[in-house]
Tab-separated table of C-alpha atoms in Angstrom:
chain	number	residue	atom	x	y	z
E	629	UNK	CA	-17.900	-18.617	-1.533
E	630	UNK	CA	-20.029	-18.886	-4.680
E	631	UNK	CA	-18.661	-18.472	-8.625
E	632	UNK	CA	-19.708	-15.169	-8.332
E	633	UNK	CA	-17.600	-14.344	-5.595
E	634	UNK	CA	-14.595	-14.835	-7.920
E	635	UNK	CA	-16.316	-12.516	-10.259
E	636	UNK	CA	-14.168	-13.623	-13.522
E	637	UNK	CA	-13.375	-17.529	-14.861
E	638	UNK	CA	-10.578	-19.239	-12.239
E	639	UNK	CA	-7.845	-19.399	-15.745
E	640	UNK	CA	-8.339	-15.442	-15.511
E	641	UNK	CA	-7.110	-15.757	-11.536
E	642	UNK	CA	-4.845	-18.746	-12.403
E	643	UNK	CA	-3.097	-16.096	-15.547
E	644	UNK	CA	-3.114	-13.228	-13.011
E	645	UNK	CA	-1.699	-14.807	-10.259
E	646	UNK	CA	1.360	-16.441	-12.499
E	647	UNK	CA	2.283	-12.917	-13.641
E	648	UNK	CA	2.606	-11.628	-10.436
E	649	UNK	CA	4.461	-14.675	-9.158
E	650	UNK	CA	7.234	-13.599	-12.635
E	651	UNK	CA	7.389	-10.556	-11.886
E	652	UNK	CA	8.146	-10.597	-7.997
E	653	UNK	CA	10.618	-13.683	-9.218
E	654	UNK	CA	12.346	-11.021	-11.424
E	655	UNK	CA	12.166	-8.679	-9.095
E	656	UNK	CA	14.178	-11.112	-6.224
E	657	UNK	CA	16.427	-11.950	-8.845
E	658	UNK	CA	17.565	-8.278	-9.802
E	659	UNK	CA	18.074	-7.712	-6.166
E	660	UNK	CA	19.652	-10.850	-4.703
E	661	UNK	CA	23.052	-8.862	-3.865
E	662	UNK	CA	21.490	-6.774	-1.519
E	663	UNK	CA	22.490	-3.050	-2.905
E	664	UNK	CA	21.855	0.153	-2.188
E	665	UNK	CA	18.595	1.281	-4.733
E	666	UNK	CA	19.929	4.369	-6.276
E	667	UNK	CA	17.515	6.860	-7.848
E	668	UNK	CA	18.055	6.225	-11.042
E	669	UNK	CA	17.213	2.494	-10.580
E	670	UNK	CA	14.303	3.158	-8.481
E	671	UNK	CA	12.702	5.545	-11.205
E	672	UNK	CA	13.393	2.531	-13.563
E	673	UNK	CA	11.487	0.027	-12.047
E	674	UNK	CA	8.874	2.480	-11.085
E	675	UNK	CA	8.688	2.822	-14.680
E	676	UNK	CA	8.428	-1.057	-14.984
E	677	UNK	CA	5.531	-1.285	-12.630
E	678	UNK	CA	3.433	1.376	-13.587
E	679	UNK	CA	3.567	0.487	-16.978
E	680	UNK	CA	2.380	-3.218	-16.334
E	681	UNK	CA	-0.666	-1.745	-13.973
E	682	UNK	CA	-1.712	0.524	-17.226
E	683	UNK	CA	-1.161	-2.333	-19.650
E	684	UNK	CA	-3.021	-4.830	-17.538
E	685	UNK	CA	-5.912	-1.906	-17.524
E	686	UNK	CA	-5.686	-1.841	-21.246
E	687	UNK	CA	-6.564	-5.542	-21.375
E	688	UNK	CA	-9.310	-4.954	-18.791
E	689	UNK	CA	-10.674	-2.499	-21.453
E	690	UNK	CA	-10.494	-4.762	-24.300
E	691	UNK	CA	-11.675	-8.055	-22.329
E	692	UNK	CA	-14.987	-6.720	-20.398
E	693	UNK	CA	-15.415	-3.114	-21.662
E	694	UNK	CA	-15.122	0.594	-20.648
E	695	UNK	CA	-16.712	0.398	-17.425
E	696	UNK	CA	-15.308	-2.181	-15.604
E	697	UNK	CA	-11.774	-0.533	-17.017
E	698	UNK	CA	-12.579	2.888	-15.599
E	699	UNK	CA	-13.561	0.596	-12.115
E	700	UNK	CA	-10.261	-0.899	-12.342
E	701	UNK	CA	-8.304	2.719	-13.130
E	702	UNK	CA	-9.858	4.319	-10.516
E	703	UNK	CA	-8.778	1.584	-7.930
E	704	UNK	CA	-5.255	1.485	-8.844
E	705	UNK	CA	-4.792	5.361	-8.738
E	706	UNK	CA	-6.730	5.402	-5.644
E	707	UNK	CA	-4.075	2.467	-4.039
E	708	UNK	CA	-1.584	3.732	-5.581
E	709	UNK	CA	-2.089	7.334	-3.611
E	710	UNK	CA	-2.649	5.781	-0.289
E	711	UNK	CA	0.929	4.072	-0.738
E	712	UNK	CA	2.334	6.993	-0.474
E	713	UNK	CA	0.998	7.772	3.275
E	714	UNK	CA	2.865	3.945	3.264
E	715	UNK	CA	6.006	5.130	2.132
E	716	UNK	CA	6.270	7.584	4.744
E	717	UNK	CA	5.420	5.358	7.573
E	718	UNK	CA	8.243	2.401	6.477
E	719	UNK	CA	10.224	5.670	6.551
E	720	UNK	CA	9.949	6.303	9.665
E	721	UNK	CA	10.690	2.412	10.762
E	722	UNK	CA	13.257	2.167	8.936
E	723	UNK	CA	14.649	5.254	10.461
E	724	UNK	CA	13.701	3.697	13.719
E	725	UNK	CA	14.986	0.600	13.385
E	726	UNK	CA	18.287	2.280	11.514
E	727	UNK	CA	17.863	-0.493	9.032
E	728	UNK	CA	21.076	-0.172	6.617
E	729	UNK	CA	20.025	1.001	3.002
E	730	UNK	CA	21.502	-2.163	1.657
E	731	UNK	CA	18.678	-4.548	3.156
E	732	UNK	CA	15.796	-1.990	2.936
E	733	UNK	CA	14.957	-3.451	-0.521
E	734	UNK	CA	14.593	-7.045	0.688
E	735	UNK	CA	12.489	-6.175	3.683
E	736	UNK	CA	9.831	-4.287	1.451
E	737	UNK	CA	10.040	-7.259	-0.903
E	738	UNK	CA	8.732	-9.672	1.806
E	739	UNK	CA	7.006	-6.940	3.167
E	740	UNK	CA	4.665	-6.725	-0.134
E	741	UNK	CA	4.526	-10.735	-0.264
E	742	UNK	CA	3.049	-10.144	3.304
E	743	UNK	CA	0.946	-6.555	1.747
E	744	UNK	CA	-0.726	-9.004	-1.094
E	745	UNK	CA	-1.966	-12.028	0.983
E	746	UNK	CA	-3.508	-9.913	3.448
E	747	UNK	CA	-5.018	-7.540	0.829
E	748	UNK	CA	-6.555	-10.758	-0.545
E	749	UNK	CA	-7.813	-12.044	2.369
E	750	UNK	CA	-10.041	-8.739	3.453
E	751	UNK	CA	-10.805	-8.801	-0.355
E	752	UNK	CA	-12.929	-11.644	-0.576
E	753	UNK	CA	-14.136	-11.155	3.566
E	754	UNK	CA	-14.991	-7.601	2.507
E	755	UNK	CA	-17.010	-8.632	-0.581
E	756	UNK	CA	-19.122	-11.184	0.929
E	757	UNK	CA	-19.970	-8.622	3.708
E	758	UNK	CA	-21.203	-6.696	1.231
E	759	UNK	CA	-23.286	-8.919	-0.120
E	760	UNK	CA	-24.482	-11.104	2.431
E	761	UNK	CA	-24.830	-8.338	5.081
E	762	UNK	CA	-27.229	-4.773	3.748
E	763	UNK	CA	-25.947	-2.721	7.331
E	764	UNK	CA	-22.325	-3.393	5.760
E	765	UNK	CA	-21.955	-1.347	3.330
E	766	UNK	CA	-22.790	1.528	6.400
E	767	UNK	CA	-20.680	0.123	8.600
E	768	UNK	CA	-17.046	0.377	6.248
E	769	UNK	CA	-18.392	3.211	5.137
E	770	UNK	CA	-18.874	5.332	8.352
E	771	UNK	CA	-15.069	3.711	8.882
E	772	UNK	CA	-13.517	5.254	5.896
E	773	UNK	CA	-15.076	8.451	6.899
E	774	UNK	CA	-13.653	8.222	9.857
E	775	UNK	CA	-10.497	7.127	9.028
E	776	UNK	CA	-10.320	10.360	6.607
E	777	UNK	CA	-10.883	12.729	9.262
E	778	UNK	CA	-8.641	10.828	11.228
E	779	UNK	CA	-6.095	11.205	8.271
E	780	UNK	CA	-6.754	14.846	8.110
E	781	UNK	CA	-5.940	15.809	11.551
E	782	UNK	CA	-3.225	13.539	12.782
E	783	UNK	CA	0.078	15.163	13.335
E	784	UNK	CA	3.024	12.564	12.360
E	785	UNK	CA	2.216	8.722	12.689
E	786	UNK	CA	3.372	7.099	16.359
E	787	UNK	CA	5.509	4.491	14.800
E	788	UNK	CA	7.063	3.066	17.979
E	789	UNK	CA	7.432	-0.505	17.483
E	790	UNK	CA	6.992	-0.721	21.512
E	791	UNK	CA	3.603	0.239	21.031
E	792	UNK	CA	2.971	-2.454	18.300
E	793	UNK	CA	1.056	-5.334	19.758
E	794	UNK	CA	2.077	-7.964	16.774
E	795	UNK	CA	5.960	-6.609	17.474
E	796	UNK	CA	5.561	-7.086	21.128
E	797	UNK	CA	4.018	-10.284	20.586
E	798	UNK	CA	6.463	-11.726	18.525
E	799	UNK	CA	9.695	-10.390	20.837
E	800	UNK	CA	7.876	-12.153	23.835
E	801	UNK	CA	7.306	-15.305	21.715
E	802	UNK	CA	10.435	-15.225	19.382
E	803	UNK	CA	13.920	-15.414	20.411
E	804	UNK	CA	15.448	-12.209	18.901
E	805	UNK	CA	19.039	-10.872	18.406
E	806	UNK	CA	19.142	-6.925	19.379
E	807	UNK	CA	21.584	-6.174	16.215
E	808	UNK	CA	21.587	-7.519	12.235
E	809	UNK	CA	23.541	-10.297	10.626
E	810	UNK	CA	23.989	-8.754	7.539
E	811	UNK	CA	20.989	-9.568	5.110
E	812	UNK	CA	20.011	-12.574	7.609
E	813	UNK	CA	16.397	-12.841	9.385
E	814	UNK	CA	17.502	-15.559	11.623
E	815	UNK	CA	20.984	-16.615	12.753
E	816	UNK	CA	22.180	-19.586	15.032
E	817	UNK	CA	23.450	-18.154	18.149
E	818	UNK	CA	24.171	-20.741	21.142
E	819	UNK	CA	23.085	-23.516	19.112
E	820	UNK	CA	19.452	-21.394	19.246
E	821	UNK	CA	17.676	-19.856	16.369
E	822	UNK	CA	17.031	-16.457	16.889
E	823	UNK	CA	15.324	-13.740	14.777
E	824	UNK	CA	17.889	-10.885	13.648
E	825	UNK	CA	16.610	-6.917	14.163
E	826	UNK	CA	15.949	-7.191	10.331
E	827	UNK	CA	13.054	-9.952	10.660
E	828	UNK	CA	11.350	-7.424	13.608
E	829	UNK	CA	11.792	-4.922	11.511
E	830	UNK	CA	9.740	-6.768	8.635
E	831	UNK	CA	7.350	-7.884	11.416
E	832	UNK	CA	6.800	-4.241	12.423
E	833	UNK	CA	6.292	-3.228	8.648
E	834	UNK	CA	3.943	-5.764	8.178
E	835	UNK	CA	1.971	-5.326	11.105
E	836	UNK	CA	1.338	-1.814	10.040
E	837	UNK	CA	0.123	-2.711	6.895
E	838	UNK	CA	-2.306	-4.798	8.110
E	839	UNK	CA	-4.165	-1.274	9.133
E	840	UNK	CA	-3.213	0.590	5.624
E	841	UNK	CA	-4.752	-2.537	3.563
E	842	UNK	CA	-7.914	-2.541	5.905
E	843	UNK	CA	-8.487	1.357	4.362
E	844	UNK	CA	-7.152	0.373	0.863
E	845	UNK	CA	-9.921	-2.262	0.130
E	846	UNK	CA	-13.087	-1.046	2.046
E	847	UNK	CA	-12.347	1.908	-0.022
E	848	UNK	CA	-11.643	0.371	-3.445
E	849	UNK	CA	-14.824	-2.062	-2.559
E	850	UNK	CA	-17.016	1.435	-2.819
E	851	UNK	CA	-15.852	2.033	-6.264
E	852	UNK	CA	-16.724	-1.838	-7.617
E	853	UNK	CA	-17.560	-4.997	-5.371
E	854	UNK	CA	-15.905	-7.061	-8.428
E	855	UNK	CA	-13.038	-8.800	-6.470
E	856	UNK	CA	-11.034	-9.723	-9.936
E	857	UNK	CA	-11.026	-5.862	-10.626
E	858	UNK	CA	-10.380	-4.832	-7.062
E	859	UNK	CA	-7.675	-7.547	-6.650
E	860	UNK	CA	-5.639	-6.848	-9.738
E	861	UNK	CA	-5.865	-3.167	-9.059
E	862	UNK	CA	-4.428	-3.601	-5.716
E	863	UNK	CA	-1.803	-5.902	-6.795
E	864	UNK	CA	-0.491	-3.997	-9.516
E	865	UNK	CA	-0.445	-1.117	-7.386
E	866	UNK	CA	1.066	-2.274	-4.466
E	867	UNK	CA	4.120	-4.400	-6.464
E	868	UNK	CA	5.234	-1.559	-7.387
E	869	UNK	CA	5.457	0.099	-3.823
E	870	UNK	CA	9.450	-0.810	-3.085
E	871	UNK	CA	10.081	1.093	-6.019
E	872	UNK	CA	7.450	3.875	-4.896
E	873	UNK	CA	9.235	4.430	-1.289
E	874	UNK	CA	12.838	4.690	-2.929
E	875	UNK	CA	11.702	7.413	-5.291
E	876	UNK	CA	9.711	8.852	-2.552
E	877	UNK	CA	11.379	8.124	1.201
E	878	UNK	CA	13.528	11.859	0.367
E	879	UNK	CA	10.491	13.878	-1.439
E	880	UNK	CA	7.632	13.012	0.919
E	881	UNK	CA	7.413	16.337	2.889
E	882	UNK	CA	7.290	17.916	-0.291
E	883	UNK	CA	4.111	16.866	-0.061
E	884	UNK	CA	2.665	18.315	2.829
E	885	UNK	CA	-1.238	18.954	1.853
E	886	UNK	CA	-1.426	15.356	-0.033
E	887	UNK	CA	-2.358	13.415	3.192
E	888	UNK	CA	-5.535	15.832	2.888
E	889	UNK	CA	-6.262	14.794	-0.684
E	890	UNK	CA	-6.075	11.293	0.628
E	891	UNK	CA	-8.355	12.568	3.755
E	892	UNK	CA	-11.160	13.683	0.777
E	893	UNK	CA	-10.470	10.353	-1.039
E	894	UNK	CA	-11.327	8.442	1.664
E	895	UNK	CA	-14.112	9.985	2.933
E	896	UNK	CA	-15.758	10.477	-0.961
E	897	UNK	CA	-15.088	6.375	-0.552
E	898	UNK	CA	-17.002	5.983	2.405
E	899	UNK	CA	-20.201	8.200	1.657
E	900	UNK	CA	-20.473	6.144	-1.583
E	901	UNK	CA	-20.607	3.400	0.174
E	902	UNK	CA	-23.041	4.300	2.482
E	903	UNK	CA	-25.263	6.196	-1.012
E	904	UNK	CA	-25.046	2.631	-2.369
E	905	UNK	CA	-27.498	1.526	0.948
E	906	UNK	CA	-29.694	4.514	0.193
E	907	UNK	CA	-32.143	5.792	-2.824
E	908	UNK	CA	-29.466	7.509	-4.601
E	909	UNK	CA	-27.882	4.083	-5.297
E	910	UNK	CA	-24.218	3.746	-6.659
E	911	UNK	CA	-22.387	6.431	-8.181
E	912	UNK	CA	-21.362	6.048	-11.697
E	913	UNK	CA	-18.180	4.904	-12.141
E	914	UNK	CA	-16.881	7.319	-14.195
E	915	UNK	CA	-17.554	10.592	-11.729
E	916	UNK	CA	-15.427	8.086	-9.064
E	917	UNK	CA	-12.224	8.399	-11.572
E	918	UNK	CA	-12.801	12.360	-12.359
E	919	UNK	CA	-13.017	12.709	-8.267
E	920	UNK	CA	-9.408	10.451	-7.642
E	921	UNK	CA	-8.148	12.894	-10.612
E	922	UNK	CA	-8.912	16.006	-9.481
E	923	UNK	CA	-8.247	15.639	-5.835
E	924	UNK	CA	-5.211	13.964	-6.108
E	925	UNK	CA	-4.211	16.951	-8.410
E	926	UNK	CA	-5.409	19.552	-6.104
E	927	UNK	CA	-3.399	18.116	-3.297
E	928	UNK	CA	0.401	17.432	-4.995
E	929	UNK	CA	-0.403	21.109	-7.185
E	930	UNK	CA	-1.117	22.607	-3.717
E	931	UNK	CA	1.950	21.005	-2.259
E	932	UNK	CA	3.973	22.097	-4.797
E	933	UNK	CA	2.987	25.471	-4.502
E	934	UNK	CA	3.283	25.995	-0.597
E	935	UNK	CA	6.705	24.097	-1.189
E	936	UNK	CA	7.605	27.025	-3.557
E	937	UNK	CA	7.092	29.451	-1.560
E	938	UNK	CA	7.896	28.429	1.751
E	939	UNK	CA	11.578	28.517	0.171
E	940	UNK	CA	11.414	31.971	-1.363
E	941	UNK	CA	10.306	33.123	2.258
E	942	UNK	CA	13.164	31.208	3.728
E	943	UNK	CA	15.634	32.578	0.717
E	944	UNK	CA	14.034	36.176	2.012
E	945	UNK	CA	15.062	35.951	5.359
């Protein structure tokens, strides 16, 4: 990788990286006792999060300018949407996996450790594709096109964990209890380590996100190839996803039409992409953020509304 591959000075990455490394300390800290996430505290920390994604956009504006601020907004929203379709999948593991309430927390902790290294990784793979390879740009395009449609016409998610190659994987390799140990991953059984029902759990949440974070980046790589901006709007987006799916986990089908706002979003992603190989060139940045915007506001107004009525019809009959 060259300097430009970094895309900002290494004290910018260095600063960056320690205030994420705080703030997930803080975040361990507050929920070391392994309790229940009540509304009220979820809605809190949601509030925590969100507010250090805008302020870190703020600086973004300040540092380099308008542009590469509207690049960065326009990446977190767009993350920050696709979490949701997240949300609702660790839903259903959880469900699946009947994980108690009390130790949901500290898998999605470890879960986004595992969310931001891999995000990373594809980050920096997906950039130099870009640049090193012209037929790329095509290529994760025509994926994120697919992957909308895909999006738009799936009924709900398969979430079987039998189905999961990395789960099955790891039970064949891995020694595994078929019940939890309280807030344990492993536990001495026999003299033998063996994984606790909470670490396949984590392994089946992460291994899920592997997909959701290959979507995430090729699609916030068509809005700016700048991996600072794409990083930092990834990170701050997803830290604040164990907050998100507490807030969320009850509401989601409330939200019915969103996954077809996120459908749209994805598929506007990939046909920049592929643009950006063509004449036409790269969109401006700015019609990118008015696009996020309004779609994501046509989908949760139009959810709202069929939620609306859907009840009066059911408080009719």
């Amino acid at each position: 990788m060259d300097e430009a591959t970094f895309a900002a000075p290494l004290w910018a990455w260095a600063a960056v990286g320690a205030v994420i490394a705080v703030m997930l300390a803080v975040d361990l800290l507050s929920h070391r006792d392994n309790h229940v996430i009540e509304l009220r505290e979820a809605l809190l920390w949601s509030g925590v999060w969100i507010t250090a994604g805008l302020t870190f956009g703020l600086v973004i504006w300040l540092w380099r300018g308008g542009e590469p601020a509207v690049a960065y907004f326009s990446g977190y929203l767009l993350e920050k949407a696709l979490s949701v379709d997240n949300v609702f999948v660790f839903a259903l593991l959880f469900g699946y996996f009947r994980v108690p309430a009390a130790y949901q927390h500290k898998v999605l902790f470890w879960g986004v450790v595992g969310a931001l290294a891999f995000r990373l990784a594809f980050i920096f793979a997906g950039a130099e594709l870009l640049a090193r390879l012209t037929w790329a740009g095509v290529v994760l395009g025509t994926f994120l096109i697919w992957t909308g449609w895909r999006l738009a016409v799936r009924g709900e998610p398969d979430v079987d964990p039998d189905h999961n190659i990395a789960v099955r994987a790891f039970r064949r390799l891995v020694p595994t209890e078929p019940r939890f140990h309280g807030g344990r991953f492993t536990v001495r059984v026999e003299g033998r380590r063996r994984a606790t029902l909470l670490l396949v759990a984590l392994v089946a949440i992460e291994a899920t996100d592997v997909v959701f974070a290959i979507d995430s980046v090729a699609a916030i790589l068509a809005i700016t190839t700048d991996t600072f901006l794409v990083w930092t709007a990834t990170a701050f987006a997803v830290l604040g996803l164990r907050s998100l799916y507490f807030c969320l986990a009850g509401l989601l089908r409330h939200f019915g039409y969103l996954r077809y706002g996120l459908a749209v979003l994805l598929a506007f992603a990939g046909a920049k992409l592929i643009l950006a190989e063509t004449p036409v060139g790269k969109l401006p940045v700015w019609s990118t953020l008015a696009v996020v915007v309004l779609t994501l506001s046509v989908a949760i107004g139009w959810s709202v509304f069929a939620a609306r009525r859907e009840r009066r019809r059911r408080a009719g009959d």
